[in-house]
Structure formats: structure tokens, C-alpha cells
Amino acid sequence: MIQQHNLNHSKEANNVDDSIIDASDSMIYLTGVMIISVGSTIYAVYEDFSHFLDPRYFSPATLLIVVGILVFIIAFFGCCGALRESTCMVLVFAVSLSVVLIMELSAATAAYALQDTVKDLLEEKINHTMHEYDKNTEIKSAVNFMQSRLRCCGYVDMSNWYDIEFTKENDMGIPNSCCDLLGKDDNNKTICNNPYVIGCMSRLSIIVHRSALYIGTGAVAIALIQLTGIVFACMLGRAIRRQKTERERRKWELRESIVNGYQPLGKTDPLTTFPVVYMQSQDYPLKGNTNW
């Protein structure tokens, strides 16, 4: 009965451990996917405007991608530790997850810190690329892409193009990418209809600010989920340690029961062995006695 109770208790403990393993791994893998998704999305947006952004703006997004990959490796490491019932590996898993959490918060902090200098850096970069408009085909394509995609013109407004020497593309002396609609006059010259009046610096700064907001809120939300994963890992470590202790206790009890219950043949306990006394009677005389 006691053995059956211990067996049921062991099965219940294993079921609890399996539940903790499944919940923790699923949660950590999910956060890894979320981190990589956020980092990749922000990086892709920045890549489209890489000619106008300082390389420092790519750091938070790159850090998130690296963190997401590390999360997958750490989750696999923690799963192996749980399956092998290694308290040390589970502890390393929890510590590594804590380090990753700190890295995520660092990425969020860096993204917010870069917002203070975004306008000055954007003005400098956009102004420099605009002066290279007719000198570099790649830069020309990048400027046209930015202006048509963001529906902007110049870094403050379209008047910034008046001070730049380049091949005029229409009657207004601005690139065709600054125009919402293009037409032709009687002399077959290009006419710019509805030019964009907003500068690209303000448009790009909005993108950077929103990206920083997404990185910050995403990192904090994911960090809270990972904090739950760290708690689960600590619970798993305690469960494994408790299960190992219980297993060792059962082994000790079994060994003690075998040792104490073992009795060599031909040797009896004098305290529990009673002498046998044979008495003779008239019906059954003792062997060798002829007096009866």
C-alpha cells in the first residue's frame, strides 16, 4: 500500500514537472519568435533608408535579433537540462535568461536615448545625400525612393532643392519624386502637379520615434514574459531537486529493508527461537526406552 502511494506520488510529480517543462519552453520559444520579429521588422524599415540614418540606429534592432537567436539556444539548453533532470543546467538556463532580459532592456534604453539627437543627425545625413544626387546613381535612387515612399520633399521642405545643382527634371526645379502627379505642357516638358510640401526629415524622425516606441514596449512586454519563464525555471529546478531527494530516500529505504530483512540459512535469532521439549507418554514411548 505504501509502495503504491509512493508510486502515485512519483507519477504526480513527473506530471507536474512535464507541465512546467512544456509551459516554460513554449513561453520562451514564443518570446524568441516575437523578439526576432520585432528586430527584423525595425531593421528592414531602417534598411530602406540606410543612406539617411546613422549606423547607431541599427544597433537596437540588431541587438534584438541577436537576443532572439540566443533565446532559442537557451530554451533548447533548458529543455535538455530538464529532460536530463540536471539542476545545474536548469540553473544556468535561468541565469542566461536573466542576462538576455537585461540585454533586451538595454536595447530599449538605447532606442529611447537615440531619439534626442535624431533630428540633427537626420538633417545632416539628408542634406549630404541631396548634394550627391547627381553624382551617385545609388544615392539618387535612394533619395527618389525616400521622397516618393514618404511623400516628402527636401529635408525641411522642397525649397532645399533650389540651392542644389542637379539636372532639372520638371518646371519646378525639383526631382520628379517630389511630385504627386506629373504632366506634360504644350512643349512636351514635364510639369509637377501637387508637389509634396512636407520635408523628409520630419517624416523620417516619426519613423525613428515609432520604431523606438515599438522596440521599447516590445522589449518590456517580452521581458515580463521571460520573467515568468525564469520563475518557472526556478520552480523546475526545485522540483527536480525534490524529486531526486525523494528518489534517493526510496533507494535508501529499499536498501535498509533488504539489509535488515536478510537472514542467513541455519542462523536464527535466539530471542525469537524457542526450544522444543520432547516428553514421553504411555502411548508413544521414546525411542530406546523399554521400561514402558
PDB file of C-alpha atoms in Angstrom:
ATOM      1  CA  MET A   1       0.000   0.000   0.000  1.00  0.00           C
ATOM      2  CA  ILE A   2       2.846   2.361   0.891  1.00  0.00           C
ATOM      3  CA  GLN A   3       4.703   1.447  -2.291  1.00  0.00           C
ATOM      4  CA  GLN A   4       1.591   2.144  -4.351  1.00  0.00           C
ATOM      5  CA  HIS A   5       1.208   5.539  -2.647  1.00  0.00           C
ATOM      6  CA  ASN A   6       4.850   6.398  -3.372  1.00  0.00           C
ATOM      7  CA  LEU A   7       4.403   5.327  -6.992  1.00  0.00           C
ATOM      8  CA  ASN A   8       1.332   7.514  -7.410  1.00  0.00           C
ATOM      9  CA  HIS A   9       3.144  10.420  -5.761  1.00  0.00           C
ATOM     10  CA  SER A  10       6.084   9.947  -8.145  1.00  0.00           C
ATOM     11  CA  LYS A  11       3.783   9.927 -11.171  1.00  0.00           C
ATOM     12  CA  GLU A  12       2.086  13.102  -9.977  1.00  0.00           C
ATOM     13  CA  ALA A  13       5.478  14.774  -9.506  1.00  0.00           C
ATOM     14  CA  ASN A  14       6.553  13.739 -13.005  1.00  0.00           C
ATOM     15  CA  ASN A  15       3.316  15.118 -14.453  1.00  0.00           C
ATOM     16  CA  VAL A  16       3.906  18.421 -12.674  1.00  0.00           C
ATOM     17  CA  ASP A  17       7.492  18.549 -13.962  1.00  0.00           C
ATOM     18  CA  ASP A  18       6.337  17.816 -17.519  1.00  0.00           C
ATOM     19  CA  SER A  19       3.766  20.606 -17.286  1.00  0.00           C
ATOM     20  CA  ILE A  20       6.405  23.054 -16.080  1.00  0.00           C
ATOM     21  CA  ILE A  21       8.772  21.998 -18.880  1.00  0.00           C
ATOM     22  CA  ASP A  22       6.108  22.371 -21.583  1.00  0.00           C
ATOM     23  CA  ALA A  23       4.863  25.732 -20.297  1.00  0.00           C
ATOM     24  CA  SER A  24       8.345  27.181 -19.833  1.00  0.00           C
ATOM     25  CA  ASP A  25       9.706  26.032 -23.210  1.00  0.00           C
ATOM     26  CA  SER A  26       6.611  27.162 -25.114  1.00  0.00           C
ATOM     27  CA  MET A  27       6.770  30.549 -23.447  1.00  0.00           C
ATOM     28  CA  ILE A  28      10.476  31.038 -24.114  1.00  0.00           C
ATOM     29  CA  TYR A  29      10.250  29.917 -27.753  1.00  0.00           C
ATOM     30  CA  LEU A  30       7.320  32.298 -28.243  1.00  0.00           C
ATOM     31  CA  THR A  31       9.310  35.213 -26.857  1.00  0.00           C
ATOM     32  CA  GLY A  32      12.201  34.284 -29.159  1.00  0.00           C
ATOM     33  CA  VAL A  33       9.911  34.483 -32.189  1.00  0.00           C
ATOM     34  CA  MET A  34       8.485  37.797 -31.004  1.00  0.00           C
ATOM     35  CA  ILE A  35      11.926  39.304 -30.395  1.00  0.00           C
ATOM     36  CA  ILE A  36      13.236  38.272 -33.820  1.00  0.00           C
ATOM     37  CA  SER A  37      10.056  39.550 -35.491  1.00  0.00           C
ATOM     38  CA  VAL A  38      10.291  42.974 -33.858  1.00  0.00           C
ATOM     39  CA  GLY A  39      14.019  43.287 -34.520  1.00  0.00           C
ATOM     40  CA  SER A  40      13.754  42.119 -38.146  1.00  0.00           C
ATOM     41  CA  THR A  41      10.840  44.440 -38.895  1.00  0.00           C
ATOM     42  CA  ILE A  42      12.597  47.501 -37.496  1.00  0.00           C
ATOM     43  CA  TYR A  43      15.845  46.549 -39.234  1.00  0.00           C
ATOM     44  CA  ALA A  44      14.056  46.138 -42.590  1.00  0.00           C
ATOM     45  CA  VAL A  45      12.428  49.564 -42.224  1.00  0.00           C
ATOM     46  CA  TYR A  46      15.761  51.171 -41.382  1.00  0.00           C
ATOM     47  CA  GLU A  47      17.480  49.341 -44.249  1.00  0.00           C
ATOM     48  CA  ASP A  48      15.191  51.060 -46.770  1.00  0.00           C
ATOM     49  CA  PHE A  49      16.502  54.407 -45.540  1.00  0.00           C
ATOM     50  CA  SER A  50      20.035  53.354 -44.627  1.00  0.00           C
ATOM     51  CA  HIS A  51      21.601  56.224 -46.632  1.00  0.00           C
ATOM     52  CA  PHE A  52      19.941  58.741 -44.336  1.00  0.00           C
ATOM     53  CA  LEU A  53      20.289  57.040 -40.954  1.00  0.00           C
ATOM     54  CA  ASP A  54      23.301  56.870 -38.706  1.00  0.00           C
ATOM     55  CA  PRO A  55      24.565  53.290 -38.174  1.00  0.00           C
ATOM     56  CA  ARG A  56      23.846  53.683 -34.459  1.00  0.00           C
ATOM     57  CA  TYR A  57      20.121  53.483 -35.155  1.00  0.00           C
ATOM     58  CA  PHE A  58      20.561  49.905 -36.360  1.00  0.00           C
ATOM     59  CA  SER A  59      22.100  48.807 -33.050  1.00  0.00           C
ATOM     60  CA  PRO A  60      18.875  48.229 -31.034  1.00  0.00           C
ATOM     61  CA  ALA A  61      17.240  46.259 -33.863  1.00  0.00           C
ATOM     62  CA  THR A  62      20.395  44.197 -34.416  1.00  0.00           C
ATOM     63  CA  LEU A  63      20.676  43.544 -30.688  1.00  0.00           C
ATOM     64  CA  LEU A  64      17.081  42.290 -30.603  1.00  0.00           C
ATOM     65  CA  ILE A  65      17.745  39.848 -33.457  1.00  0.00           C
ATOM     66  CA  VAL A  66      20.835  38.511 -31.671  1.00  0.00           C
ATOM     67  CA  VAL A  67      18.868  38.225 -28.429  1.00  0.00           C
ATOM     68  CA  GLY A  68      16.098  36.307 -30.215  1.00  0.00           C
ATOM     69  CA  ILE A  69      18.600  33.777 -31.572  1.00  0.00           C
ATOM     70  CA  LEU A  70      20.153  33.428 -28.115  1.00  0.00           C
ATOM     71  CA  VAL A  71      16.699  32.796 -26.658  1.00  0.00           C
ATOM     72  CA  PHE A  72      16.242  29.783 -28.953  1.00  0.00           C
ATOM     73  CA  ILE A  73      19.633  28.385 -27.932  1.00  0.00           C
ATOM     74  CA  ILE A  74      18.941  28.998 -24.240  1.00  0.00           C
ATOM     75  CA  ALA A  75      15.480  27.405 -24.490  1.00  0.00           C
ATOM     76  CA  PHE A  76      16.983  24.295 -26.100  1.00  0.00           C
ATOM     77  CA  PHE A  77      19.639  24.191 -23.378  1.00  0.00           C
ATOM     78  CA  GLY A  78      16.978  24.454 -20.688  1.00  0.00           C
ATOM     79  CA  CYS A  79      14.914  21.702 -22.311  1.00  0.00           C
ATOM     80  CA  CYS A  80      17.927  19.378 -22.332  1.00  0.00           C
ATOM     81  CA  GLY A  81      18.609  20.191 -18.696  1.00  0.00           C
ATOM     82  CA  ALA A  82      15.018  19.429 -17.747  1.00  0.00           C
ATOM     83  CA  LEU A  83      14.939  16.138 -19.647  1.00  0.00           C
ATOM     84  CA  ARG A  84      18.246  15.080 -18.081  1.00  0.00           C
ATOM     85  CA  GLU A  85      16.974  16.283 -14.709  1.00  0.00           C
ATOM     86  CA  SER A  86      20.104  18.379 -14.275  1.00  0.00           C
ATOM     87  CA  THR A  87      19.638  21.042 -11.631  1.00  0.00           C
ATOM     88  CA  CYS A  88      22.860  22.734 -12.740  1.00  0.00           C
ATOM     89  CA  MET A  89      21.725  23.067 -16.377  1.00  0.00           C
ATOM     90  CA  VAL A  90      18.340  24.437 -15.329  1.00  0.00           C
ATOM     91  CA  LEU A  91      20.092  26.971 -13.085  1.00  0.00           C
ATOM     92  CA  VAL A  92      22.359  28.034 -15.959  1.00  0.00           C
ATOM     93  CA  PHE A  93      19.230  28.338 -18.109  1.00  0.00           C
ATOM     94  CA  ALA A  94      17.618  30.706 -15.591  1.00  0.00           C
ATOM     95  CA  VAL A  95      20.776  32.818 -15.266  1.00  0.00           C
ATOM     96  CA  SER A  96      21.215  33.014 -19.057  1.00  0.00           C
ATOM     97  CA  LEU A  97      17.607  34.066 -19.453  1.00  0.00           C
ATOM     98  CA  SER A  98      18.189  36.807 -16.889  1.00  0.00           C
ATOM     99  CA  VAL A  99      21.180  38.072 -18.891  1.00  0.00           C
ATOM    100  CA  VAL A 100      19.058  38.093 -22.062  1.00  0.00           C
ATOM    101  CA  LEU A 101      16.381  40.055 -20.219  1.00  0.00           C
ATOM    102  CA  ILE A 102      18.974  42.691 -19.288  1.00  0.00           C
ATOM    103  CA  MET A 103      20.119  42.866 -22.930  1.00  0.00           C
ATOM    104  CA  GLU A 104      16.535  43.466 -24.071  1.00  0.00           C
ATOM    105  CA  LEU A 105      16.082  46.301 -21.616  1.00  0.00           C
ATOM    106  CA  SER A 106      19.426  47.733 -22.786  1.00  0.00           C
ATOM    107  CA  ALA A 107      18.176  47.702 -26.387  1.00  0.00           C
ATOM    108  CA  ALA A 108      15.019  49.535 -25.335  1.00  0.00           C
ATOM    109  CA  THR A 109      17.050  52.100 -23.395  1.00  0.00           C
ATOM    110  CA  ALA A 110      19.403  52.661 -26.347  1.00  0.00           C
ATOM    111  CA  ALA A 111      16.470  53.127 -28.725  1.00  0.00           C
ATOM    112  CA  TYR A 112      14.959  55.790 -26.477  1.00  0.00           C
ATOM    113  CA  ALA A 113      18.300  57.517 -25.907  1.00  0.00           C
ATOM    114  CA  LEU A 114      18.910  57.940 -29.652  1.00  0.00           C
ATOM    115  CA  GLN A 115      15.703  59.922 -30.052  1.00  0.00           C
ATOM    116  CA  ASP A 116      17.272  63.044 -28.547  1.00  0.00           C
ATOM    117  CA  THR A 117      19.713  63.501 -31.448  1.00  0.00           C
ATOM    118  CA  VAL A 118      17.557  62.145 -34.257  1.00  0.00           C
ATOM    119  CA  LYS A 119      16.679  65.464 -35.929  1.00  0.00           C
ATOM    120  CA  ASP A 120      20.227  66.816 -36.020  1.00  0.00           C
ATOM    121  CA  LEU A 121      21.600  63.567 -37.423  1.00  0.00           C
ATOM    122  CA  LEU A 122      18.826  63.250 -39.999  1.00  0.00           C
ATOM    123  CA  GLU A 123      19.273  66.822 -41.210  1.00  0.00           C
ATOM    124  CA  GLU A 124      22.996  66.280 -41.673  1.00  0.00           C
ATOM    125  CA  LYS A 125      22.612  62.942 -43.473  1.00  0.00           C
ATOM    126  CA  ILE A 126      19.750  64.006 -45.755  1.00  0.00           C
ATOM    127  CA  ASN A 127      21.462  67.282 -46.668  1.00  0.00           C
ATOM    128  CA  HIS A 128      24.658  65.408 -47.550  1.00  0.00           C
ATOM    129  CA  THR A 129      22.892  62.843 -49.749  1.00  0.00           C
ATOM    130  CA  MET A 130      20.887  65.531 -51.547  1.00  0.00           C
ATOM    131  CA  HIS A 131      24.143  67.226 -52.620  1.00  0.00           C
ATOM    132  CA  GLU A 132      25.276  63.872 -54.046  1.00  0.00           C
ATOM    133  CA  TYR A 133      22.033  63.474 -56.024  1.00  0.00           C
ATOM    134  CA  ASP A 134      23.531  63.896 -59.494  1.00  0.00           C
ATOM    135  CA  LYS A 135      26.913  62.384 -58.644  1.00  0.00           C
ATOM    136  CA  ASN A 136      25.918  58.910 -57.482  1.00  0.00           C
ATOM    137  CA  THR A 137      23.267  56.713 -59.100  1.00  0.00           C
ATOM    138  CA  GLU A 138      22.701  54.695 -55.924  1.00  0.00           C
ATOM    139  CA  ILE A 139      22.159  57.818 -53.838  1.00  0.00           C
ATOM    140  CA  LYS A 140      19.847  59.245 -56.489  1.00  0.00           C
ATOM    141  CA  SER A 141      17.700  56.094 -56.342  1.00  0.00           C
ATOM    142  CA  ALA A 142      17.695  56.214 -52.530  1.00  0.00           C
ATOM    143  CA  VAL A 143      16.573  59.862 -52.462  1.00  0.00           C
ATOM    144  CA  ASN A 144      13.830  59.242 -55.014  1.00  0.00           C
ATOM    145  CA  PHE A 145      12.653  56.197 -53.074  1.00  0.00           C
ATOM    146  CA  MET A 146      12.520  58.152 -49.807  1.00  0.00           C
ATOM    147  CA  GLN A 147      10.636  61.097 -51.291  1.00  0.00           C
ATOM    148  CA  SER A 148       8.097  59.011 -53.205  1.00  0.00           C
ATOM    149  CA  ARG A 149       7.619  56.498 -50.388  1.00  0.00           C
ATOM    150  CA  LEU A 150       7.288  59.044 -47.591  1.00  0.00           C
ATOM    151  CA  ARG A 151       5.577  61.654 -49.799  1.00  0.00           C
ATOM    152  CA  CYS A 152       8.062  64.334 -48.808  1.00  0.00           C
ATOM    153  CA  CYS A 153      10.492  66.723 -50.499  1.00  0.00           C
ATOM    154  CA  GLY A 154      13.857  68.036 -49.266  1.00  0.00           C
ATOM    155  CA  TYR A 155      14.943  67.761 -45.663  1.00  0.00           C
ATOM    156  CA  VAL A 156      12.831  70.717 -44.419  1.00  0.00           C
ATOM    157  CA  ASP A 157      10.730  71.475 -47.499  1.00  0.00           C
ATOM    158  CA  MET A 158      11.071  71.499 -51.284  1.00  0.00           C
ATOM    159  CA  SER A 159      12.929  74.849 -51.241  1.00  0.00           C
ATOM    160  CA  ASN A 160      16.048  72.960 -50.114  1.00  0.00           C
ATOM    161  CA  TRP A 161      16.438  71.738 -53.705  1.00  0.00           C
ATOM    162  CA  TYR A 162      16.793  75.275 -55.038  1.00  0.00           C
ATOM    163  CA  ASP A 163      20.291  75.545 -53.565  1.00  0.00           C
ATOM    164  CA  ILE A 164      21.480  72.243 -55.028  1.00  0.00           C
ATOM    165  CA  GLU A 165      22.935  71.856 -58.508  1.00  0.00           C
ATOM    166  CA  PHE A 166      21.436  68.927 -60.389  1.00  0.00           C
ATOM    167  CA  THR A 167      19.744  68.213 -63.691  1.00  0.00           C
ATOM    168  CA  LYS A 168      16.289  69.754 -63.559  1.00  0.00           C
ATOM    169  CA  GLU A 169      13.564  67.197 -64.138  1.00  0.00           C
ATOM    170  CA  ASN A 170      10.472  69.432 -64.282  1.00  0.00           C
ATOM    171  CA  ASP A 171       9.281  73.013 -64.377  1.00  0.00           C
ATOM    172  CA  MET A 172       9.597  73.490 -60.583  1.00  0.00           C
ATOM    173  CA  GLY A 173      13.281  72.609 -60.384  1.00  0.00           C
ATOM    174  CA  ILE A 174      12.749  69.687 -58.007  1.00  0.00           C
ATOM    175  CA  PRO A 175      13.078  65.922 -58.575  1.00  0.00           C
ATOM    176  CA  ASN A 176      10.086  64.162 -60.072  1.00  0.00           C
ATOM    177  CA  SER A 177       9.879  62.052 -56.906  1.00  0.00           C
ATOM    178  CA  CYS A 178       8.713  65.192 -55.089  1.00  0.00           C
ATOM    179  CA  CYS A 179       5.570  65.344 -57.200  1.00  0.00           C
ATOM    180  CA  ASP A 180       2.311  63.577 -56.542  1.00  0.00           C
ATOM    181  CA  LEU A 181       1.281  63.910 -60.202  1.00  0.00           C
ATOM    182  CA  LEU A 182       3.325  64.547 -63.328  1.00  0.00           C
ATOM    183  CA  GLY A 183       2.052  66.001 -66.563  1.00  0.00           C
ATOM    184  CA  LYS A 184       3.195  67.478 -69.880  1.00  0.00           C
ATOM    185  CA  ASP A 185       2.785  71.014 -71.222  1.00  0.00           C
ATOM    186  CA  ASP A 186       2.370  72.094 -74.842  1.00  0.00           C
ATOM    187  CA  ASN A 187       6.130  71.938 -75.357  1.00  0.00           C
ATOM    188  CA  ASN A 188       6.223  68.344 -74.018  1.00  0.00           C
ATOM    189  CA  LYS A 189       8.027  69.427 -70.883  1.00  0.00           C
ATOM    190  CA  THR A 190       7.344  67.712 -67.574  1.00  0.00           C
ATOM    191  CA  ILE A 191       5.055  69.575 -65.206  1.00  0.00           C
ATOM    192  CA  CYS A 192       4.997  68.860 -61.462  1.00  0.00           C
ATOM    193  CA  ASN A 193       1.471  68.848 -60.103  1.00  0.00           C
ATOM    194  CA  ASN A 194       0.769  68.770 -56.358  1.00  0.00           C
ATOM    195  CA  PRO A 195       4.365  68.801 -55.033  1.00  0.00           C
ATOM    196  CA  TYR A 196       4.948  67.443 -51.545  1.00  0.00           C
ATOM    197  CA  VAL A 197       5.309  70.297 -49.090  1.00  0.00           C
ATOM    198  CA  ILE A 198       6.481  68.337 -46.035  1.00  0.00           C
ATOM    199  CA  GLY A 199      10.199  67.758 -45.569  1.00  0.00           C
ATOM    200  CA  CYS A 200      11.647  64.243 -45.303  1.00  0.00           C
ATOM    201  CA  MET A 201      13.384  64.982 -42.001  1.00  0.00           C
ATOM    202  CA  SER A 202      10.092  65.152 -40.121  1.00  0.00           C
ATOM    203  CA  ARG A 203       8.813  62.009 -41.851  1.00  0.00           C
ATOM    204  CA  LEU A 204      11.922  60.006 -41.025  1.00  0.00           C
ATOM    205  CA  SER A 205      12.019  61.269 -37.460  1.00  0.00           C
ATOM    206  CA  ILE A 206       8.467  59.967 -36.990  1.00  0.00           C
ATOM    207  CA  ILE A 207       9.601  56.544 -38.231  1.00  0.00           C
ATOM    208  CA  VAL A 208      12.563  56.531 -35.837  1.00  0.00           C
ATOM    209  CA  HIS A 209      10.402  57.623 -32.890  1.00  0.00           C
ATOM    210  CA  ARG A 210       7.764  54.983 -33.626  1.00  0.00           C
ATOM    211  CA  SER A 211      10.421  52.315 -34.066  1.00  0.00           C
ATOM    212  CA  ALA A 212      11.936  53.248 -30.714  1.00  0.00           C
ATOM    213  CA  LEU A 213       8.480  53.045 -29.165  1.00  0.00           C
ATOM    214  CA  TYR A 214       7.893  49.597 -30.673  1.00  0.00           C
ATOM    215  CA  ILE A 215      11.298  48.380 -29.524  1.00  0.00           C
ATOM    216  CA  GLY A 216      10.781  49.753 -26.023  1.00  0.00           C
ATOM    217  CA  THR A 217       7.262  48.478 -25.438  1.00  0.00           C
ATOM    218  CA  GLY A 218       8.018  45.170 -27.136  1.00  0.00           C
ATOM    219  CA  ALA A 219      11.175  44.616 -25.092  1.00  0.00           C
ATOM    220  CA  VAL A 220       9.412  45.414 -21.818  1.00  0.00           C
ATOM    221  CA  ALA A 221       6.430  43.174 -22.627  1.00  0.00           C
ATOM    222  CA  ILE A 222       8.674  40.305 -23.693  1.00  0.00           C
ATOM    223  CA  ALA A 223      10.859  40.834 -20.617  1.00  0.00           C
ATOM    224  CA  LEU A 224       7.808  40.368 -18.394  1.00  0.00           C
ATOM    225  CA  ILE A 225       7.007  37.102 -20.164  1.00  0.00           C
ATOM    226  CA  GLN A 226      10.605  35.962 -19.789  1.00  0.00           C
ATOM    227  CA  LEU A 227      10.500  36.895 -16.117  1.00  0.00           C
ATOM    228  CA  THR A 228       7.687  34.375 -15.788  1.00  0.00           C
ATOM    229  CA  GLY A 229       9.899  31.881 -17.611  1.00  0.00           C
ATOM    230  CA  ILE A 230      12.676  32.500 -15.094  1.00  0.00           C
ATOM    231  CA  VAL A 231      10.232  31.813 -12.254  1.00  0.00           C
ATOM    232  CA  PHE A 232       9.171  28.590 -13.986  1.00  0.00           C
ATOM    233  CA  ALA A 233      12.820  27.596 -14.370  1.00  0.00           C
ATOM    234  CA  CYS A 234      13.415  28.109 -10.642  1.00  0.00           C
ATOM    235  CA  MET A 235      10.296  26.065  -9.873  1.00  0.00           C
ATOM    236  CA  LEU A 236      11.544  23.347 -12.206  1.00  0.00           C
ATOM    237  CA  GLY A 237      14.944  23.313 -10.501  1.00  0.00           C
ATOM    238  CA  ARG A 238      13.291  22.915  -7.100  1.00  0.00           C
ATOM    239  CA  ALA A 239      11.021  20.167  -8.438  1.00  0.00           C
ATOM    240  CA  ILE A 240      13.978  18.262  -9.905  1.00  0.00           C
ATOM    241  CA  ARG A 241      15.936  18.623  -6.664  1.00  0.00           C
ATOM    242  CA  ARG A 242      12.939  17.461  -4.631  1.00  0.00           C
ATOM    243  CA  GLN A 243      12.356  14.538  -6.970  1.00  0.00           C
ATOM    244  CA  LYS A 244      15.996  13.476  -6.749  1.00  0.00           C
ATOM    245  CA  THR A 245      15.854  13.670  -2.954  1.00  0.00           C
ATOM    246  CA  GLU A 246      12.695  11.572  -2.902  1.00  0.00           C
ATOM    247  CA  ARG A 247      14.268   9.020  -5.223  1.00  0.00           C
ATOM    248  CA  GLU A 248      17.362   8.760  -3.043  1.00  0.00           C
ATOM    249  CA  ARG A 249      15.172   8.357   0.047  1.00  0.00           C
ATOM    250  CA  ARG A 250      13.259   5.486  -1.565  1.00  0.00           C
ATOM    251  CA  LYS A 251      16.528   3.825  -2.576  1.00  0.00           C
ATOM    252  CA  TRP A 252      17.795   4.135   0.998  1.00  0.00           C
ATOM    253  CA  GLU A 253      14.572   2.686   2.418  1.00  0.00           C
ATOM    254  CA  LEU A 254      14.698  -0.210  -0.034  1.00  0.00           C
ATOM    255  CA  ARG A 255      18.340  -0.909   0.793  1.00  0.00           C
ATOM    256  CA  GLU A 256      17.641  -0.801   4.528  1.00  0.00           C
ATOM    257  CA  SER A 257      14.672  -3.138   4.186  1.00  0.00           C
ATOM    258  CA  ILE A 258      16.774  -5.618   2.225  1.00  0.00           C
ATOM    259  CA  VAL A 259      19.676  -5.460   4.679  1.00  0.00           C
ATOM    260  CA  ASN A 260      17.502  -5.732   7.806  1.00  0.00           C
ATOM    261  CA  GLY A 261      15.269  -8.413   6.369  1.00  0.00           C
ATOM    262  CA  TYR A 262      18.130 -10.665   5.245  1.00  0.00           C
ATOM    263  CA  GLN A 263      18.746 -13.762   7.471  1.00  0.00           C
ATOM    264  CA  PRO A 264      21.359 -16.426   6.571  1.00  0.00           C
ATOM    265  CA  LEU A 265      20.225 -20.068   6.472  1.00  0.00           C
ATOM    266  CA  GLY A 266      20.986 -22.049   9.627  1.00  0.00           C
ATOM    267  CA  LYS A 267      21.190 -18.975  11.796  1.00  0.00           C
ATOM    268  CA  THR A 268      18.245 -17.939  13.887  1.00  0.00           C
ATOM    269  CA  ASP A 269      17.558 -15.163  16.274  1.00  0.00           C
ATOM    270  CA  PRO A 270      17.832 -16.532  19.860  1.00  0.00           C
ATOM    271  CA  LEU A 271      15.281 -14.032  21.081  1.00  0.00           C
ATOM    272  CA  THR A 272      12.605 -15.352  18.727  1.00  0.00           C
ATOM    273  CA  THR A 273      13.584 -19.046  18.764  1.00  0.00           C
ATOM    274  CA  PHE A 274      12.033 -21.304  21.432  1.00  0.00           C
ATOM    275  CA  PRO A 275      13.402 -24.781  22.470  1.00  0.00           C
ATOM    276  CA  VAL A 276      11.397 -27.879  21.661  1.00  0.00           C
ATOM    277  CA  VAL A 277      10.881 -30.248  24.663  1.00  0.00           C
ATOM    278  CA  TYR A 278      10.026 -33.875  23.935  1.00  0.00           C
ATOM    279  CA  MET A 279       8.076 -35.736  26.689  1.00  0.00           C
ATOM    280  CA  GLN A 280       7.354 -39.409  26.712  1.00  0.00           C
ATOM    281  CA  SER A 281       3.888 -40.905  27.137  1.00  0.00           C
ATOM    282  CA  GLN A 282       2.414 -44.380  27.518  1.00  0.00           C
ATOM    283  CA  ASP A 283       1.028 -44.379  24.022  1.00  0.00           C
ATOM    284  CA  TYR A 284       4.193 -43.141  22.349  1.00  0.00           C
ATOM    285  CA  PRO A 285       7.309 -44.221  24.260  1.00  0.00           C
ATOM    286  CA  LEU A 286      10.587 -42.597  23.484  1.00  0.00           C
ATOM    287  CA  LYS A 287      12.889 -44.478  21.197  1.00  0.00           C
ATOM    288  CA  GLY A 288      15.328 -46.707  23.113  1.00  0.00           C
ATOM    289  CA  ASN A 289      13.263 -46.718  26.321  1.00  0.00           C
ATOM    290  CA  THR A 290      11.946 -50.237  27.102  1.00  0.00           C
ATOM    291  CA  ASN A 291      10.665 -49.617  30.614  1.00  0.00           C
ATOM    292  CA  TRP A 292       7.139 -48.957  29.302  1.00  0.00           C
TER     293      TRP A 292
END
